Amino acid sequence: LTHQPFYEYHDEILRLRQQEREEGSGVIQHSKGLSRLSGYLILSFLAVSGIVTLTLMFNPRSQFGIGNAVVVSATFGTSFMLLYFFHWVFHRSDLSLDAVIKFFSAGFLIGVPTAFIFEAILFNVVIAFLYLFYGFLGLVKASSLLEFIKRHNRATWIVSEILNAFFVAAMTEELCKYYTFRSIEHPDLIFMTDMDIHQQADNTIMRSLYPVSDDDAMSTFGGASTARSRKSNRRNKQPKLGEGSDDKIAQDQLEMMEDEPDERTLSQMAGAITVAMVASSLGFSCAENFVYVFLLSDTTVMQKGAILFVRSIFPIHALGAALQSLGVIRKYILKDESVGVGRIILPALILHGTFDAVLMVLNCLQEETWNYYADDMYITEFTMPLWLSILSWIFVLGVVAGAVMFYKFGNRRQMHFIYQLESDEIEDDNIIGGGAGSGSYSLQTDDDSYNNHNHNRAQRRRNKQEEKYKAPKIV
């Protein structure tokens, strides 16, 4: 939208990340690293929210009062609060504030409209298929089958709701969330565009939508996106002293290549992926809550607040994004090429589908109970039976607790392996630098020797991946 290249703001992001490691930084400092697009998104959100709220409040024909304004603020506030704790408190140095704003906005503005459109299309396709199926049964005079469906109406209803939960709602939304995340191009996640995150080259940066020159990329990114690639770049592209170049000029060029490098570890890169996916899902959840509370429900302010509360205490979308991040990290950080989109979204699909299925089946039981009581002419109001309410909470809490335990188990195993890779990187760097604990790297000019070492190290990494790492299996 703004045609702003990466190098214009990523240099400030790297500087802030370095400052965060050394002395910490606040919101004011991080706001200086925002791109023009992030600034426009913040101003647009404040302007639209203020104009809409004031218009509805002072419009005499509107039923929008102070209570509704509070519900609107709570709708956004819950997502912002979760994002504050997850990013700002725990992962501030892993992913920039600029990236968080863009991923959240993408989930809010792109993910939800896309999901609603595809869900509507898929739902109508299913309905059309069912009408054709019933018409076909009528043509072939399969009266026994039609009679069987009518006799087992409740079971048919429950099965249809379960299929709807998994294959219409959950699958569509999880796919939309994943591809919304993948559609955003940001320099903090530029390592996901290259097959080898340990040997980033200058042309990786050139793959942005608005490429920059080699000199700009070198001076801004330090020649690479990771500390490991920076060292590789220093060995392979450094100006050789004593070959027609002045020593001071060569040293200045070497310092220019190392200016503000992105020195995130593998674990920090993994954290950046998780934060970005959770930010996108929180934007998706915020927009969905807004739609359900204000557009799809004609209730009182108290009932709207209750709906928002129930939808907020079970952050299914954020938890599903965290489960998806396990597969993305395995694919792009641990370099497991066998991981595809299906394996990435499968745990989130099981969580989301099971959660929706439980609620839909319980809704079926509630409506059946209501129809039973409605036969009594003296019943004017219906309250869900206590046993059904308790059963609902037990199932919902069980699904969420199971997903949390699965994520913690998978994340613990994954991070253990990542820490192992990082320790191997330190050992390899010490070998190249002339011994453990030397604290420096020898500037080798023997390309064959260095390439052979890289080949051996890559082979060891692949062997360890095959032998030691096995992701938790989904049963």
Coordinates of C-alpha atoms in Angstrom, one line a residue:
L1 CA 0.0 0.0 0.0
T2 CA 2.8 2.4 0.8
H3 CA 5.5 1.0 -1.5
Q4 CA 8.0 1.4 1.3
P5 CA 11.0 -0.9 1.0
F6 CA 12.2 -2.9 3.9
Y7 CA 15.5 -1.2 4.4
E8 CA 13.9 2.2 5.3
Y9 CA 12.6 0.9 8.6
H10 CA 14.3 -2.4 9.4
D11 CA 17.6 -0.8 10.3
E12 CA 15.7 1.0 13.2
I13 CA 14.1 -2.3 14.2
L14 CA 17.5 -4.0 14.5
R15 CA 18.9 -1.1 16.5
L16 CA 15.9 -1.3 18.9
R17 CA 16.4 -5.1 19.2
Q18 CA 20.1 -4.5 20.2
Q19 CA 19.0 -1.8 22.6
E20 CA 16.4 -4.1 24.1
R21 CA 19.1 -6.7 24.9
E22 CA 21.4 -4.2 26.4
E23 CA 19.3 -1.8 28.4
G24 CA 15.6 -2.2 27.5
S25 CA 13.3 0.1 25.7
G26 CA 9.7 1.4 25.9
V27 CA 6.8 2.0 23.6
I28 CA 8.0 5.4 22.5
Q29 CA 11.3 4.0 21.3
H30 CA 9.6 1.1 19.5
S31 CA 7.2 3.5 17.8
K32 CA 10.2 5.0 16.0
G33 CA 10.7 1.7 14.3
L34 CA 7.2 1.6 12.7
S35 CA 6.8 1.6 9.0
R36 CA 4.5 4.0 7.3
L37 CA 1.8 1.3 6.8
S38 CA 1.8 0.5 10.6
G39 CA 1.4 4.2 11.3
Y40 CA -1.5 4.5 8.9
L41 CA -3.2 1.4 10.4
I42 CA -3.0 2.9 13.9
L43 CA -4.3 6.3 12.9
S44 CA -7.1 4.7 10.8
F45 CA -8.2 2.5 13.7
L46 CA -8.3 5.5 16.1
A47 CA -10.1 7.7 13.6
V48 CA -12.7 5.1 12.6
S49 CA -13.4 4.0 16.1
G50 CA -13.9 7.5 17.3
I51 CA -16.1 8.6 14.5
V52 CA -18.3 5.5 14.6
T53 CA -18.7 5.6 18.3
L54 CA -19.5 9.3 18.5
T55 CA -21.9 9.1 15.6
L56 CA -23.9 6.2 17.1
M57 CA -23.9 7.8 20.6
F58 CA -25.3 11.2 19.4
N59 CA -27.6 9.8 16.7
P60 CA -31.2 10.2 18.2
R61 CA -32.4 7.2 16.2
S62 CA -29.6 4.9 17.3
Q63 CA -29.9 2.5 20.2
F64 CA -26.2 2.7 20.8
G65 CA -25.4 4.0 24.3
I66 CA -22.6 4.0 26.8
G67 CA -23.1 0.3 27.5
N68 CA -22.6 -0.6 23.9
A69 CA -19.5 1.6 23.8
V70 CA -18.1 -0.3 26.8
V71 CA -18.8 -3.6 25.1
V72 CA -17.0 -2.4 21.9
S73 CA -14.0 -1.3 24.0
A74 CA -13.9 -4.7 25.8
T75 CA -14.1 -6.5 22.4
F76 CA -10.8 -4.8 21.3
G77 CA -9.4 -4.6 24.9
T78 CA -9.4 -8.4 25.5
S79 CA -7.4 -9.0 22.3
F80 CA -5.0 -6.2 23.0
M81 CA -4.4 -7.4 26.6
L82 CA -3.6 -10.9 25.4
L83 CA -1.3 -9.5 22.8
Y84 CA 0.4 -7.3 25.3
F85 CA 1.3 -10.2 27.7
F86 CA 2.2 -12.6 24.9
H87 CA 4.4 -10.2 22.9
W88 CA 5.4 -7.2 24.9
V89 CA 6.1 -9.0 28.2
F90 CA 7.6 -12.3 27.0
H91 CA 8.7 -11.9 23.3
R92 CA 9.5 -8.3 22.8
S93 CA 12.9 -8.9 21.3
D94 CA 11.8 -11.8 19.1
L95 CA 9.4 -9.9 16.9
S96 CA 9.1 -6.1 16.3
L97 CA 6.1 -4.0 17.2
D98 CA 5.7 -3.2 13.5
A99 CA 5.3 -6.8 12.6
V100 CA 2.7 -7.4 15.4
I101 CA 0.6 -4.5 14.2
K102 CA 0.6 -5.8 10.6
F103 CA -0.2 -9.4 11.5
F104 CA -3.0 -8.4 13.8
S105 CA -4.5 -6.1 11.2
A106 CA -4.2 -8.8 8.6
G107 CA -6.2 -11.2 10.7
F108 CA -8.8 -8.5 11.4
L109 CA -9.2 -7.0 8.0
I110 CA -8.4 -10.0 5.7
G111 CA -8.8 -13.2 7.6
V112 CA -12.4 -12.8 8.9
P113 CA -14.0 -11.5 5.6
T114 CA -12.2 -14.3 3.7
A115 CA -13.4 -17.0 6.1
F116 CA -17.0 -15.7 6.0
I117 CA -17.1 -15.8 2.2
F118 CA -15.6 -19.3 1.9
E119 CA -17.8 -20.6 4.8
A120 CA -20.9 -19.2 3.0
I121 CA -19.9 -20.8 -0.3
L122 CA -19.1 -24.1 1.3
F123 CA -22.3 -24.2 3.4
N124 CA -24.5 -23.5 0.3
V125 CA -22.7 -26.2 -1.6
V126 CA -23.4 -28.7 1.1
I127 CA -27.1 -27.6 1.3
A128 CA -27.4 -28.0 -2.5
F129 CA -25.8 -31.4 -2.3
L130 CA -28.3 -32.5 0.4
Y131 CA -31.3 -31.3 -1.6
L132 CA -30.0 -33.2 -4.7
F133 CA -29.5 -36.3 -2.5
Y134 CA -33.0 -36.2 -1.1
G135 CA -34.3 -35.6 -4.6
F136 CA -32.4 -38.6 -5.9
L137 CA -33.9 -40.8 -3.1
G138 CA -37.3 -39.6 -4.1
L139 CA -36.7 -40.5 -7.8
V140 CA -35.5 -44.0 -7.0
K141 CA -38.3 -44.4 -4.5
A142 CA -36.0 -45.3 -1.6
S143 CA -38.8 -44.8 0.9
S144 CA -37.2 -47.1 3.4
L145 CA -34.0 -45.0 3.6
L146 CA -36.1 -41.8 3.9
E147 CA -38.1 -43.4 6.6
F148 CA -35.0 -44.4 8.5
I149 CA -33.6 -40.8 8.4
K150 CA -36.9 -39.5 9.8
R151 CA -37.0 -42.1 12.6
H152 CA -33.4 -41.2 13.6
N153 CA -33.8 -37.5 13.2
R154 CA -31.8 -36.6 16.3
A155 CA -28.8 -38.8 15.4
T156 CA -28.8 -37.4 11.8
W157 CA -28.9 -33.9 13.2
I158 CA -26.0 -34.6 15.6
V159 CA -23.9 -36.1 12.8
S160 CA -24.6 -33.2 10.5
E161 CA -23.5 -30.7 13.2
I162 CA -20.3 -32.6 13.8
L163 CA -19.5 -32.6 10.1
N164 CA -20.3 -28.9 9.9
A165 CA -18.1 -28.2 12.9
F166 CA -15.0 -29.9 11.4
F167 CA -15.3 -29.5 7.6
V168 CA -17.1 -26.2 7.2
A169 CA -16.3 -24.0 10.2
A170 CA -13.0 -25.4 11.6
M171 CA -11.2 -26.3 8.4
T172 CA -12.2 -23.0 6.6
E173 CA -11.1 -20.8 9.5
E174 CA -7.9 -22.6 10.2
L175 CA -6.9 -22.5 6.6
C176 CA -7.8 -18.8 6.3
K177 CA -5.7 -18.0 9.5
Y178 CA -2.7 -19.9 8.2
Y179 CA -2.7 -18.3 4.7
T180 CA -3.3 -14.9 6.2
F181 CA -0.2 -15.3 8.2
R182 CA 1.8 -16.6 5.1
S183 CA 0.5 -13.7 3.0
I184 CA 2.3 -11.0 5.1
E185 CA 5.9 -10.3 4.0
H186 CA 7.9 -8.8 6.8
P187 CA 11.7 -8.5 7.2
D188 CA 11.5 -10.0 10.7
L189 CA 10.4 -13.3 9.1
I190 CA 12.5 -13.0 6.0
F191 CA 14.4 -16.2 7.0
M192 CA 11.2 -18.1 6.1
T193 CA 11.7 -17.2 2.4
D194 CA 15.1 -19.1 2.1
M195 CA 15.7 -22.8 2.2
D196 CA 18.7 -22.5 4.5
I197 CA 18.3 -20.2 7.5
H198 CA 22.0 -20.6 8.5
Q199 CA 23.4 -19.3 5.2
Q200 CA 21.3 -16.2 4.3
A201 CA 22.7 -14.3 1.3
D202 CA 22.1 -10.8 0.2
N203 CA 19.6 -11.9 -2.5
T204 CA 17.3 -13.2 0.2
I205 CA 16.5 -9.6 1.0
M206 CA 16.1 -8.9 -2.7
R207 CA 13.1 -11.1 -2.7
S208 CA 10.9 -8.4 -1.1
L209 CA 8.2 -6.9 -3.2
Y210 CA 10.3 -3.7 -3.6
P211 CA 13.9 -4.8 -3.9
V212 CA 16.8 -2.6 -2.9
S213 CA 20.3 -2.3 -4.2
D214 CA 23.2 -4.6 -3.0
D215 CA 24.8 -1.7 -1.2
D216 CA 21.7 -0.7 0.6
A217 CA 21.0 -4.3 1.6
M218 CA 24.5 -4.8 2.8
S219 CA 24.7 -1.6 4.9
T220 CA 21.2 -2.1 6.4
F221 CA 21.0 -5.8 7.1
G222 CA 24.7 -6.5 7.7
G223 CA 24.8 -8.8 4.6
A224 CA 22.5 -11.4 6.2
S225 CA 19.6 -11.9 8.5
T226 CA 21.3 -14.1 11.1
A227 CA 24.4 -14.0 13.1
R228 CA 25.6 -17.2 11.5
S229 CA 25.1 -15.9 7.9
R230 CA 26.8 -12.7 8.9
K231 CA 29.9 -14.7 9.8
S232 CA 29.7 -16.6 6.6
N233 CA 29.3 -13.4 4.6
R234 CA 32.4 -12.0 6.4
R235 CA 34.5 -14.9 5.4
N236 CA 33.3 -15.2 1.8
K237 CA 32.9 -11.5 0.8
Q238 CA 35.4 -9.6 2.9
P239 CA 37.9 -7.4 1.1
K240 CA 41.3 -9.0 1.1
L241 CA 44.0 -6.9 2.7
G242 CA 47.1 -6.3 0.6
E243 CA 45.5 -6.8 -2.8
G244 CA 45.4 -3.3 -4.1
S245 CA 43.0 -1.9 -1.4
D246 CA 43.9 0.3 1.5
D247 CA 43.8 -1.4 4.9
K248 CA 41.6 1.4 6.4
I249 CA 39.1 1.2 3.5
A250 CA 38.9 -2.5 3.8
Q251 CA 38.3 -2.2 7.5
D252 CA 35.5 0.4 7.0
Q253 CA 33.8 -1.9 4.5
L254 CA 34.0 -4.8 6.9
E255 CA 32.4 -2.7 9.6
M256 CA 29.7 -1.5 7.2
M257 CA 28.8 -5.2 6.5
E258 CA 28.4 -5.9 10.2
D259 CA 26.4 -2.8 11.0
E260 CA 23.3 -3.7 13.1
P261 CA 23.1 -7.4 12.2
D262 CA 20.1 -9.4 13.1
E263 CA 21.6 -11.7 15.8
R264 CA 18.5 -13.6 16.9
T265 CA 19.1 -17.2 17.9
L266 CA 17.1 -20.1 16.4
S267 CA 14.9 -20.1 19.6
Q268 CA 14.2 -16.4 19.1
M269 CA 13.2 -17.0 15.4
A270 CA 10.9 -19.8 16.6
G271 CA 9.4 -17.3 19.1
A272 CA 8.9 -14.8 16.3
I273 CA 6.9 -17.3 14.3
T274 CA 4.7 -18.1 17.2
V275 CA 4.1 -14.5 18.1
A276 CA 3.3 -13.5 14.5
M277 CA 0.8 -16.4 14.2
V278 CA -0.9 -15.6 17.5
A279 CA -1.1 -11.9 16.6
S280 CA -2.8 -12.8 13.4
S281 CA -5.2 -15.1 15.1
L282 CA -6.0 -12.5 17.8
G283 CA -6.9 -10.1 15.1
F284 CA -9.1 -12.8 13.5
S285 CA -10.7 -13.5 16.9
C286 CA -11.3 -9.8 17.6
A287 CA -13.2 -9.2 14.3
E288 CA -15.2 -12.4 14.8
N289 CA -16.2 -11.4 18.3
F290 CA -17.3 -8.0 16.9
V291 CA -19.4 -9.7 14.2
Y292 CA -21.1 -12.2 16.6
V293 CA -21.8 -9.6 19.4
F294 CA -23.0 -6.7 17.3
L295 CA -24.1 -8.0 13.9
L296 CA -25.4 -11.5 14.5
S297 CA -27.2 -11.0 17.8
D298 CA -30.1 -8.8 18.6
T299 CA -29.8 -8.8 22.4
T300 CA -29.4 -6.4 25.4
V301 CA -26.2 -4.9 26.5
M302 CA -25.8 -7.4 29.3
Q303 CA -26.4 -10.3 27.0
K304 CA -23.8 -8.9 24.6
G305 CA -21.3 -8.6 27.4
A306 CA -22.0 -12.2 28.4
I307 CA -21.5 -13.5 24.9
L308 CA -18.2 -11.6 24.7
F309 CA -17.1 -12.9 28.1
V310 CA -17.8 -16.5 27.1
R311 CA -16.0 -16.1 23.8
S312 CA -13.0 -14.4 25.4
I313 CA -12.3 -16.9 28.2
F314 CA -11.7 -19.6 25.6
P315 CA -9.1 -18.2 23.2
I316 CA -9.5 -21.1 20.7
H317 CA -8.2 -19.1 17.8
A318 CA -5.0 -18.1 19.6
L319 CA -4.5 -21.6 20.9
G320 CA -5.0 -23.0 17.4
A321 CA -2.4 -20.6 16.0
A322 CA 0.1 -21.7 18.7
L323 CA -0.5 -25.3 17.6
Q324 CA 0.0 -24.4 14.0
S325 CA 3.2 -22.7 14.9
L326 CA 4.7 -26.0 16.0
G327 CA 4.4 -27.3 12.4
V328 CA 5.7 -24.0 10.9
I329 CA 8.7 -24.0 13.2
R330 CA 9.5 -27.6 12.3
K331 CA 9.3 -26.8 8.6
Y332 CA 11.3 -23.5 8.5
I333 CA 13.5 -23.7 11.6
L334 CA 14.2 -27.4 11.9
K335 CA 14.1 -27.8 8.1
D336 CA 11.8 -30.8 8.0
E337 CA 10.7 -30.7 4.3
S338 CA 8.1 -33.4 4.9
V339 CA 5.9 -31.0 6.7
G340 CA 3.1 -29.6 4.6
V341 CA 0.0 -27.4 5.1
G342 CA -2.1 -30.4 6.2
R343 CA 0.3 -31.4 9.0
I344 CA 0.6 -27.8 10.1
I345 CA -3.1 -27.2 10.5
L346 CA -4.1 -30.7 11.7
P347 CA -3.7 -30.2 15.4
A348 CA -5.5 -26.8 15.3
L349 CA -8.3 -28.4 13.1
I350 CA -8.8 -31.2 15.7
L351 CA -9.0 -28.6 18.5
H352 CA -11.3 -26.2 16.7
G353 CA -13.5 -28.9 15.3
T354 CA -13.9 -30.7 18.6
F355 CA -14.7 -27.4 20.4
D356 CA -17.3 -26.4 17.9
A357 CA -18.7 -29.9 17.7
V358 CA -19.2 -30.1 21.5
L359 CA -21.1 -26.8 21.5
M360 CA -23.2 -27.7 18.5
V361 CA -24.2 -31.1 19.8
L362 CA -25.1 -29.6 23.2
N363 CA -27.1 -27.0 21.3
C364 CA -29.0 -29.9 19.7
L365 CA -29.7 -31.4 23.1
Q366 CA -30.9 -28.1 24.4
E367 CA -33.3 -27.6 21.5
E368 CA -34.6 -31.1 21.9
T369 CA -35.2 -30.4 25.6
W370 CA -36.9 -27.2 24.8
N371 CA -39.2 -29.0 22.3
Y372 CA -40.1 -31.5 25.1
Y373 CA -41.0 -28.8 27.6
A374 CA -42.8 -26.7 25.0
D375 CA -45.5 -29.3 24.8
D376 CA -46.6 -28.1 28.2
M377 CA -48.9 -25.1 27.5
Y378 CA -48.1 -23.6 30.9
I379 CA -44.3 -23.3 30.2
T380 CA -43.6 -19.8 29.0
E381 CA -39.9 -19.6 29.6
F382 CA -37.1 -22.2 29.2
T383 CA -34.0 -22.5 31.3
M384 CA -31.2 -24.9 30.3
P385 CA -31.2 -27.9 32.8
L386 CA -28.4 -27.8 35.3
W387 CA -27.0 -31.2 34.2
L388 CA -26.7 -29.9 30.6
S389 CA -24.9 -26.8 31.8
I390 CA -22.4 -28.8 33.9
L391 CA -21.8 -31.2 31.0
S392 CA -21.1 -28.3 28.6
W393 CA -18.5 -26.8 30.9
I394 CA -16.8 -30.1 31.5
F395 CA -16.5 -30.9 27.8
V396 CA -15.3 -27.4 26.8
L397 CA -12.8 -27.2 29.6
G398 CA -11.5 -30.7 28.8
V399 CA -11.0 -29.8 25.2
V400 CA -9.1 -26.6 26.0
A401 CA -7.0 -28.3 28.7
G402 CA -6.0 -31.1 26.4
A403 CA -4.9 -28.6 23.7
V404 CA -2.8 -26.7 26.2
M405 CA -1.1 -29.8 27.4
F406 CA -0.4 -31.0 23.8
Y407 CA 1.1 -27.6 22.9
K408 CA 3.3 -27.5 26.1
F409 CA 4.5 -31.1 25.4
G410 CA 5.3 -30.4 21.7
N411 CA 6.9 -27.0 22.4
R412 CA 9.1 -28.4 25.1
R413 CA 10.4 -31.2 22.9
Q414 CA 10.8 -28.8 20.0
M415 CA 12.7 -26.2 22.0
H416 CA 15.0 -28.8 23.5
F417 CA 16.1 -29.8 20.0
I418 CA 16.5 -26.2 18.9
Y419 CA 18.7 -25.5 21.9
Q420 CA 20.8 -28.5 20.9
L421 CA 21.2 -27.1 17.4
E422 CA 22.3 -23.8 18.9
S423 CA 24.9 -25.4 21.1
D424 CA 26.2 -27.3 18.1
E425 CA 26.4 -23.9 16.2
I426 CA 28.5 -22.5 19.0
E427 CA 30.9 -25.5 19.0
D428 CA 31.3 -25.2 15.2
D429 CA 31.9 -21.5 15.4
N430 CA 34.6 -22.1 18.0
I431 CA 36.3 -24.7 15.8
I432 CA 36.3 -22.2 12.9
G433 CA 37.5 -19.4 15.1
G434 CA 40.5 -21.2 16.4
G435 CA 39.4 -23.0 19.6
A436 CA 36.6 -22.9 22.1
G437 CA 36.4 -19.7 24.1
S438 CA 38.6 -17.7 21.7
G439 CA 35.8 -15.2 21.2
S440 CA 37.0 -14.4 17.7
Y441 CA 36.7 -15.8 14.2
S442 CA 39.7 -16.3 11.9
L443 CA 39.2 -14.5 8.5
Q444 CA 39.9 -17.5 6.3
T445 CA 40.4 -17.2 2.6
D446 CA 40.4 -20.9 1.8
D447 CA 37.0 -21.3 0.3
D448 CA 37.3 -25.0 -0.3
S449 CA 38.1 -25.7 3.3
Y450 CA 35.2 -23.5 4.6
N451 CA 32.7 -25.1 2.1
N452 CA 33.8 -28.6 3.2
H453 CA 33.2 -27.7 6.8
N454 CA 29.8 -26.2 6.0
H455 CA 28.9 -29.4 4.1
N456 CA 29.9 -31.6 7.0
R457 CA 28.1 -29.5 9.5
A458 CA 24.9 -29.5 7.4
Q459 CA 25.2 -33.3 7.1
R460 CA 25.5 -33.7 10.9
R461 CA 22.4 -31.5 11.4
R462 CA 20.4 -33.6 9.0
N463 CA 21.5 -36.8 10.7
K464 CA 20.5 -35.4 14.1
Q465 CA 17.1 -34.4 12.7
E466 CA 16.5 -37.8 11.4
E467 CA 17.7 -39.7 14.5
K468 CA 16.7 -37.5 17.5
Y469 CA 13.7 -35.4 16.5
K470 CA 10.3 -36.8 16.3
A471 CA 7.3 -34.6 16.6
P472 CA 4.4 -35.7 18.9
K473 CA 2.0 -37.9 17.0
I474 CA -1.6 -37.0 16.7
V475 CA -3.8 -39.9 17.7

